[in-house]
Tab-separated table of C-alpha atoms in Angstrom:
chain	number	residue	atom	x	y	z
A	4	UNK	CA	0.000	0.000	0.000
A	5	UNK	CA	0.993	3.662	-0.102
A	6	UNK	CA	1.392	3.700	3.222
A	7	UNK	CA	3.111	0.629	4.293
A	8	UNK	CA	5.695	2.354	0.895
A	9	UNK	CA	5.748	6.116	2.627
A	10	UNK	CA	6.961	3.956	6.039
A	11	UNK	CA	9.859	2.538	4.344
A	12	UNK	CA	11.093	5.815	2.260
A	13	UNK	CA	10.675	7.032	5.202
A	14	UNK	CA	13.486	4.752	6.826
A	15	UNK	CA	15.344	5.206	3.659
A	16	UNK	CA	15.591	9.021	3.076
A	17	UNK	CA	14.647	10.243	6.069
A	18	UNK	CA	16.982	12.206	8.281
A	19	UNK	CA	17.806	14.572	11.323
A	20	UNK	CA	18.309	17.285	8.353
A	21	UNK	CA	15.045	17.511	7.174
A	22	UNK	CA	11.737	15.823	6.865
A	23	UNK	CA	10.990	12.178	5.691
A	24	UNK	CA	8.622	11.460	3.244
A	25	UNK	CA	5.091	10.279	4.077
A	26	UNK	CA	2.404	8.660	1.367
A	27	UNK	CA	1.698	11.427	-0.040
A	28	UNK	CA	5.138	12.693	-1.214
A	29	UNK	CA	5.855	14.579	-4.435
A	30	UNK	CA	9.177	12.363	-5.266
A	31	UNK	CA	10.407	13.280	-8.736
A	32	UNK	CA	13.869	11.521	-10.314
A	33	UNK	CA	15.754	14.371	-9.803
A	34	UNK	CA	14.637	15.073	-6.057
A	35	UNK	CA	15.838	12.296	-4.315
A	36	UNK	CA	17.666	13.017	-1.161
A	37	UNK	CA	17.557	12.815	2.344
A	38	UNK	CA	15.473	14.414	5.028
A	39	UNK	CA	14.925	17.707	3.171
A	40	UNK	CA	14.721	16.824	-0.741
A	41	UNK	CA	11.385	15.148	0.431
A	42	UNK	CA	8.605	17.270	1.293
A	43	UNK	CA	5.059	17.155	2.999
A	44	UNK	CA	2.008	15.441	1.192
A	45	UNK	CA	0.884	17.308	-1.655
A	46	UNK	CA	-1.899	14.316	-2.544
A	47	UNK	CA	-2.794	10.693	-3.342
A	48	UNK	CA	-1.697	11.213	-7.243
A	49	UNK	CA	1.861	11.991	-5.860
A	50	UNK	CA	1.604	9.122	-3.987
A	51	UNK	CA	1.013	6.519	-6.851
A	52	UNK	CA	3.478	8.357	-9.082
A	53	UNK	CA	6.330	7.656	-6.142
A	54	UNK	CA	4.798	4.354	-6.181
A	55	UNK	CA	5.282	3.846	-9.979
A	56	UNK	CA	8.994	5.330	-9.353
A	57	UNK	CA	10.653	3.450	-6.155
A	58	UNK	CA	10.042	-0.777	-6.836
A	59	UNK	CA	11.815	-2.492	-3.677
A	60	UNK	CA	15.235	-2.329	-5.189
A	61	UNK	CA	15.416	1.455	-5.734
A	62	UNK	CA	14.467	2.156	-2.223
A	63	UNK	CA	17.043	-0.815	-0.994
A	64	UNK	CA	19.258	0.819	-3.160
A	65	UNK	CA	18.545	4.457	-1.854
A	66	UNK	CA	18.204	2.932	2.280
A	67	UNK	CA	22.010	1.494	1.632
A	68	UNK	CA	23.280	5.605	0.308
A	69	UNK	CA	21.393	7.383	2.964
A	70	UNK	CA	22.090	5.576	6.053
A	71	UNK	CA	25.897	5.962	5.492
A	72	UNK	CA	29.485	6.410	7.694
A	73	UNK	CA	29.240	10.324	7.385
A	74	UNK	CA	25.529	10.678	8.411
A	75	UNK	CA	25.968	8.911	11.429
A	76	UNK	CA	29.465	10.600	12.347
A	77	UNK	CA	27.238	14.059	11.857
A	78	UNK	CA	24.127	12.986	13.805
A	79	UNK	CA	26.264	11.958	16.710
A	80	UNK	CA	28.884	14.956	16.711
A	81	UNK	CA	25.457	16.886	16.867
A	82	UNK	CA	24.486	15.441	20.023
A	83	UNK	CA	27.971	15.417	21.979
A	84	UNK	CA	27.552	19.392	20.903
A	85	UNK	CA	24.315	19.989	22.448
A	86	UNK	CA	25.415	17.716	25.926
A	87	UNK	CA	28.873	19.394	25.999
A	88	UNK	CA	26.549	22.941	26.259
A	89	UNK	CA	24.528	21.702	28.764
A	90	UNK	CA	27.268	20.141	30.998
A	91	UNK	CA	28.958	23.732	30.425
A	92	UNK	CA	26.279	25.737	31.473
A	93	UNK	CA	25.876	23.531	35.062
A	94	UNK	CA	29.518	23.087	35.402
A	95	UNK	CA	29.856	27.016	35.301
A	96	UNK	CA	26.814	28.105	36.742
A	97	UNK	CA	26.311	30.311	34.296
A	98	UNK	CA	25.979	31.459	30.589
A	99	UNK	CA	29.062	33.045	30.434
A	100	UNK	CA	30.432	32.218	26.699
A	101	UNK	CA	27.523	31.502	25.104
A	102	UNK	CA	25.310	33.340	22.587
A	103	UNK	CA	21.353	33.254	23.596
A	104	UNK	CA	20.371	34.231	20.195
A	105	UNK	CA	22.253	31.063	18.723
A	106	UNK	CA	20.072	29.050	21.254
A	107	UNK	CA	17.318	30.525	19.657
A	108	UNK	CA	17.588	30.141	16.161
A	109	UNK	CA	18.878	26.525	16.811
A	110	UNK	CA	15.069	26.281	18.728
A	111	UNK	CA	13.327	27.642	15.648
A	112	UNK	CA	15.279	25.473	13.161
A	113	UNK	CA	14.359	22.247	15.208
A	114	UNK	CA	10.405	23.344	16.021
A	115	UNK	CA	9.870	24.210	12.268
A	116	UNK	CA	11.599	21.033	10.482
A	117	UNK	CA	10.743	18.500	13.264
A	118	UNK	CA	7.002	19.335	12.487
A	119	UNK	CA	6.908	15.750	11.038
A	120	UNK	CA	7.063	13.818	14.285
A	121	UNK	CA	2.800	14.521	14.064
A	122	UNK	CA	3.001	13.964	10.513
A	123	UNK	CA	3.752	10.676	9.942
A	124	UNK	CA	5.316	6.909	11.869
A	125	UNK	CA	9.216	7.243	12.025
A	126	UNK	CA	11.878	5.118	12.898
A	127	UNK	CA	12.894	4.966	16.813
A	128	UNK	CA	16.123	6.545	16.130
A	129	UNK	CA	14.998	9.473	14.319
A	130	UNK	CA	12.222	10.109	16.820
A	131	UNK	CA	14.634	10.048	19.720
A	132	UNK	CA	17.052	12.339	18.124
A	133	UNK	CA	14.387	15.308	17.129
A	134	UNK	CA	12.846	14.997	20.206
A	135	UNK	CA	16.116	15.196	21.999
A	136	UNK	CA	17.082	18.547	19.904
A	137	UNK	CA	13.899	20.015	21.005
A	138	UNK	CA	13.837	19.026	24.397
A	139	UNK	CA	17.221	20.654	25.006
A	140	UNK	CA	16.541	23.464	23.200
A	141	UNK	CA	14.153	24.039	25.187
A	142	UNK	CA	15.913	23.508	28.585
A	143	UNK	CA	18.926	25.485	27.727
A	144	UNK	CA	16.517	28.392	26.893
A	145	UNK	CA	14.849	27.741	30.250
A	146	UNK	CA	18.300	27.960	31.514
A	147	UNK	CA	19.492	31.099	29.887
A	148	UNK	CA	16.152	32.672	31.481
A	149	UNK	CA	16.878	31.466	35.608
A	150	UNK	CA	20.561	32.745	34.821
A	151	UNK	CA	19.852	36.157	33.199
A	152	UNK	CA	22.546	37.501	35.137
A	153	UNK	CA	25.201	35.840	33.809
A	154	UNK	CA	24.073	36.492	29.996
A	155	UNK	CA	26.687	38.648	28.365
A	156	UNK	CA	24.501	40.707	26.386
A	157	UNK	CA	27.553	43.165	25.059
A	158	UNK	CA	29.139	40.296	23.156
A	159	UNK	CA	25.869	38.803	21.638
A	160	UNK	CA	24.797	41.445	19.365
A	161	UNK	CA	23.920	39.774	16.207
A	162	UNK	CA	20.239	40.976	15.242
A	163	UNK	CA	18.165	38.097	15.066
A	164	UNK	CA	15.709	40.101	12.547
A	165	UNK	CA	18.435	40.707	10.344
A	166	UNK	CA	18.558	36.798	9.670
A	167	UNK	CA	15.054	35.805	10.086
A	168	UNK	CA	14.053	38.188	7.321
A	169	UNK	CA	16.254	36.932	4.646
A	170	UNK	CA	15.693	33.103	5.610
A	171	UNK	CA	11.647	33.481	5.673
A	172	UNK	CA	11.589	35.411	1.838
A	173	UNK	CA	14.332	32.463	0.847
A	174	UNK	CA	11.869	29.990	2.188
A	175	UNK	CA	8.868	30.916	0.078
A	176	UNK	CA	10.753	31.445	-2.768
A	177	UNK	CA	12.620	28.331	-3.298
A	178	UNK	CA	10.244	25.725	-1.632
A	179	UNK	CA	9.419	22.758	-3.393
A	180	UNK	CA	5.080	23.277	-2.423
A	181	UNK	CA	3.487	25.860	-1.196
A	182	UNK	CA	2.251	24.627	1.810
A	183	UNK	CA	2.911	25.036	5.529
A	184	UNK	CA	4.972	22.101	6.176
A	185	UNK	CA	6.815	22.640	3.278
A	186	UNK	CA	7.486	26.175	3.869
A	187	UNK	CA	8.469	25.808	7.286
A	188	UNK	CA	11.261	23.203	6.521
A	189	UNK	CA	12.607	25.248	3.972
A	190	UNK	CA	12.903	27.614	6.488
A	191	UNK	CA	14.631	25.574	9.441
A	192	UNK	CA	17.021	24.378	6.523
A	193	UNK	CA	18.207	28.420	5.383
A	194	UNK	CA	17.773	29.136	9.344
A	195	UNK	CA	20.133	26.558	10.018
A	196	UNK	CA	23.126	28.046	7.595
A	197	UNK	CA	23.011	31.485	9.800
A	198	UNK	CA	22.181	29.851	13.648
A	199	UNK	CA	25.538	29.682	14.445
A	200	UNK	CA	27.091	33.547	13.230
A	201	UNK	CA	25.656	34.520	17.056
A	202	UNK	CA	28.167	32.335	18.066
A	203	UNK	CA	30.561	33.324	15.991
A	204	UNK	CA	30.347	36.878	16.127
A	205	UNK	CA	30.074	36.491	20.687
A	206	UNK	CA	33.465	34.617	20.313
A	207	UNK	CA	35.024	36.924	18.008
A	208	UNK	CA	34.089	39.863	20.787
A	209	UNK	CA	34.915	37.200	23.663
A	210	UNK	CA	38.647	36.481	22.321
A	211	UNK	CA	40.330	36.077	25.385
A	212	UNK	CA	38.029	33.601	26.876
A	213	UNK	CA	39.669	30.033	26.694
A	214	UNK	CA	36.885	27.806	28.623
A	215	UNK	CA	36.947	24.322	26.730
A	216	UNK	CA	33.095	23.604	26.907
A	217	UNK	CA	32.476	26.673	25.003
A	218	UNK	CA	34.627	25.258	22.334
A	219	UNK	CA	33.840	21.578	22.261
A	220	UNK	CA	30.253	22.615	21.778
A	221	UNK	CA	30.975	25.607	18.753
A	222	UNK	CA	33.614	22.541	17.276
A	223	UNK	CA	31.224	19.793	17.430
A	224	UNK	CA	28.199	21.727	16.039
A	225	UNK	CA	30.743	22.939	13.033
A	226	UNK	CA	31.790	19.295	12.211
A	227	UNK	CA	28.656	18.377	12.265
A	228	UNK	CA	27.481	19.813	9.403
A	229	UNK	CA	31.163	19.135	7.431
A	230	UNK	CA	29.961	15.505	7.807
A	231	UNK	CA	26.642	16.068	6.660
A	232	UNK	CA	28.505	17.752	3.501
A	233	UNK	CA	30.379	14.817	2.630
A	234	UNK	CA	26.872	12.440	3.583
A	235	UNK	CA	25.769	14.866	0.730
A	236	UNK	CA	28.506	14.564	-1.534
A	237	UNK	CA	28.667	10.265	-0.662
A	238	UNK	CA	25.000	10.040	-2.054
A	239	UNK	CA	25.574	12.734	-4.840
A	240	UNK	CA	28.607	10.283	-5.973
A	241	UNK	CA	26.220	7.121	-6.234
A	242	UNK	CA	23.340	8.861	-7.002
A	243	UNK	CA	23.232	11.825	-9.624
A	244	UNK	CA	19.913	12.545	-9.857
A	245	UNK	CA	19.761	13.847	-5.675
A	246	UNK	CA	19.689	17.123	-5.502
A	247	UNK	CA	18.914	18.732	-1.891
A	248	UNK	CA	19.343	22.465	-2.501
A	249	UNK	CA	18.323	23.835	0.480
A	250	UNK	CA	20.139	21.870	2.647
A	251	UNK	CA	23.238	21.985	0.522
A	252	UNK	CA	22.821	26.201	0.500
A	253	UNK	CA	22.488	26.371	4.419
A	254	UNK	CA	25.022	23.902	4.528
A	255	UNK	CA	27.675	25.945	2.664
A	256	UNK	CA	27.104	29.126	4.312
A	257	UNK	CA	27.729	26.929	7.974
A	258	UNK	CA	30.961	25.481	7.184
A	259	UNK	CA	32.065	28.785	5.832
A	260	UNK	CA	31.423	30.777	8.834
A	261	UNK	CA	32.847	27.896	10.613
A	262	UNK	CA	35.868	27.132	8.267
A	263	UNK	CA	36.681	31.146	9.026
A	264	UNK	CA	35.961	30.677	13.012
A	265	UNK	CA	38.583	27.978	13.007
A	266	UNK	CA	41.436	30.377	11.039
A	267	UNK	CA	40.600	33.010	13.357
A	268	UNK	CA	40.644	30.981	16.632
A	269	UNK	CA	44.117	28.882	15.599
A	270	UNK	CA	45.636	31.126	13.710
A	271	UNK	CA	44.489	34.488	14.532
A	272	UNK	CA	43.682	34.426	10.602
A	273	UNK	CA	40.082	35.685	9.349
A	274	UNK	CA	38.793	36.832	5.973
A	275	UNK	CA	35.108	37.246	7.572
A	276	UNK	CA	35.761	37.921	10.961
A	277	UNK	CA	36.793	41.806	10.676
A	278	UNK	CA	33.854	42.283	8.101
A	279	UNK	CA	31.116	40.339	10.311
A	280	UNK	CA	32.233	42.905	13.314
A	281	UNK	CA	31.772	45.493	10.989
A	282	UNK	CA	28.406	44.534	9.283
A	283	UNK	CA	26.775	43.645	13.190
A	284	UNK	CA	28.074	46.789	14.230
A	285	UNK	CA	26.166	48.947	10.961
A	286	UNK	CA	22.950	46.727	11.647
A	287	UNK	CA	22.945	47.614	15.456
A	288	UNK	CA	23.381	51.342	14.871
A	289	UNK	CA	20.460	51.531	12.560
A	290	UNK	CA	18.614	49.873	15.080
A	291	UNK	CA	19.598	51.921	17.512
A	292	UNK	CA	18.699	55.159	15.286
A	293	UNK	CA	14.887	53.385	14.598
A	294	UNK	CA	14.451	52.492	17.911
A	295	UNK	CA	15.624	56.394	19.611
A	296	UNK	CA	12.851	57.549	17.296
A	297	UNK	CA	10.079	55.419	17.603
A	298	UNK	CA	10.083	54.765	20.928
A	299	UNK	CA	12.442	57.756	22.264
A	300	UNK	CA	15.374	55.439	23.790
A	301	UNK	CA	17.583	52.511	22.538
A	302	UNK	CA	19.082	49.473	23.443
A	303	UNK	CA	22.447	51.328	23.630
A	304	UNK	CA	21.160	53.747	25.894
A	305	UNK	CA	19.378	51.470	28.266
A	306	UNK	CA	22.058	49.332	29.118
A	307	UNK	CA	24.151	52.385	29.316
A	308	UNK	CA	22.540	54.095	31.945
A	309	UNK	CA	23.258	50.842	34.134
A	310	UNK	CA	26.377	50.052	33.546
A	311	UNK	CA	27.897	54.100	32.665
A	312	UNK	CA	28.610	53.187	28.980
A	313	UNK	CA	26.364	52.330	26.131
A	314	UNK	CA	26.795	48.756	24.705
A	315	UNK	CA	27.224	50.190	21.358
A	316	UNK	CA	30.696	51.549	23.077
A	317	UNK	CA	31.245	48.251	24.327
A	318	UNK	CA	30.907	46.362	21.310
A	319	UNK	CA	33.342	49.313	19.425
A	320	UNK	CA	36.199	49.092	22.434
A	321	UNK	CA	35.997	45.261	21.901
A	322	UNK	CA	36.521	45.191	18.211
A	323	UNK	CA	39.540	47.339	18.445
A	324	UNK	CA	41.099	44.852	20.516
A	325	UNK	CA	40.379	42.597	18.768
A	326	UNK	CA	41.812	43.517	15.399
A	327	UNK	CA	44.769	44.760	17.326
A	328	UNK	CA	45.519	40.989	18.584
A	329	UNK	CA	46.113	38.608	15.852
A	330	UNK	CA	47.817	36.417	17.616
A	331	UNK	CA	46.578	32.710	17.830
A	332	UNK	CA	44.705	31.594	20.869
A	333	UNK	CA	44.715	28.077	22.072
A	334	UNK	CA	41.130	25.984	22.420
């Protein structure tokens, strides 16, 4: 049945990057992939033409490319990442080192694309894995809120608007359907290229801080995606005909901002790193122009009246420093 056949592609395709298909997926020859190349269930006439397409053998043949050395690798760098932040943030007591608008995005990216837990029967290890992202997404938030204290708000300036904007127009553009589901994973999957420049941009402000959860957790999240790249490139060898453009656009954009975080962190070395400071800082001035006129204060000033200088003075004192030292710092 069409069912008992969504079940199995589901098993076959289905990953911790996107959504599995269901019985009612569009599948065309040259949209095969993994988690995102399928989307939701656009009608029982899709189904019987993915019917027509996958016999046993194709989808034996597409299980044995999916389920491969690199996926795995990724799915469980992933999850050391997100247990390495947690033990961090008890071990220390506090968020010290960590971006909250990272935590965030990484939140959005998992509610939107996990969407198919409700959708449709899933293998035990994909369930526990999604679930697991959310969960802990949702406890380190929970976190970040009892330990407000702690949050260094100077370093983590990166406007979360700034990224959302560009990811939701990218989203409805490119997306396979027109429909919710659809839309929404597209959206987790451009999400998902940017969640980490918080990160980024809070360690390139933090650069004398040397605590080794901080970077287990920004490492392991990096490599995980480089091992999802060459899970994408393993099934683009064997199989042609996948193609997975969003997750191969988010993808590239990641391990760029992370390729750069690594030259800058062991070598001092950046070709983004002095432009990022310099782009965040632009964005947060406009803001902090719109906001003294609409509502008669800004950011800036608020947090400047408690602490005797504005945050946009923080952020400029710590760039200078840090394109004065260009010397490498050990993880």
């Amino acid at each position: 049945s069409s069912s008992a056949q969504a079940e199995i592609m589901s098993d076959a395709v289905g990953g911790l990057d996107g959504v599995e298909a269901d019985a009612g997926t569009a599948v065309t020859p040259d949209v095969v992939g993994d988690a995102g190349a399928l989307g939701p269930a656009v009608g029982v006439e899709s189904a019987a033409a993915a019917d027509k397409i996958y016999s046993a053998a194709n989808i034996a043949k597409l299980t044995s490319y999916s389920w491969n050395i690199f996926r795995y690798i990724g799915d469980y760098l992933h999850l050391f990442g997100v247990f390495a932040l947690l033990a961090t943030l008890y071990k220390n007591k506090s968020c010290q080192g960590i971006s909250r608008s990272t935590q965030i995005l990484y939140f959005c990216v998992f509610a939107c694309r996990y969407l198919d837990l409700v959708d449709h029967s899933q293998t035990a290890y994909l369930v526990f894995f999604k679930l697991t992202y959310i969960i802990t997404s949702i406890i380190v938030l929970v976190i970040f809120a009892k330990l407000d204290k702690t949050y260094e708000r100077q370093k983590d300036t990166c406007s979360l608007a700034v990224l959302f904007i560009p990811c939701a127009t990218a989203a409805v553009l490119m997306s396979n359907e027109y429909s919710v589901l659809e839309m929404l994973w597209s959206l987790s999957q451009f999400l998902e290229g940017f969640a980490m420049v918080p990160q980024y941009i809070f360690c390139y402000r933090d650069r004398g801080a040397k605590d080794i959860g901080v970077s287990l957790y920004v490492v392991s999240l990096g490599g995980y995606r480089v091992f999802y790249a060459a899970n994408w490139i393993y099934k683009k060898v064997q199989m042609p005909a996948y193609s997975d453009i969003q997750s191969w656009t988010g993808g590239i954009l990641e391990i760029s901002f992370f390729t750069d975080y690594l030259l800058s962190r062991f070598t001092g070395a950046s070709l983004l790193r002095s432009m990022v400071l310099e782009v965040d800082e632009k964005i947060n001035e406009f803001q902090d122009k719109v906001e003294m006129k609409v509502l008669g204060s800004s950011r800036s000033a608020r947090a400047g009246a408690g602490d005797c200088e504005s945050e946009l003075r923080q952020r400029r004192g710590g760039r200078s420093q840090e394109l004065e030292d260009s010397t490498p710092i050990d993880v």
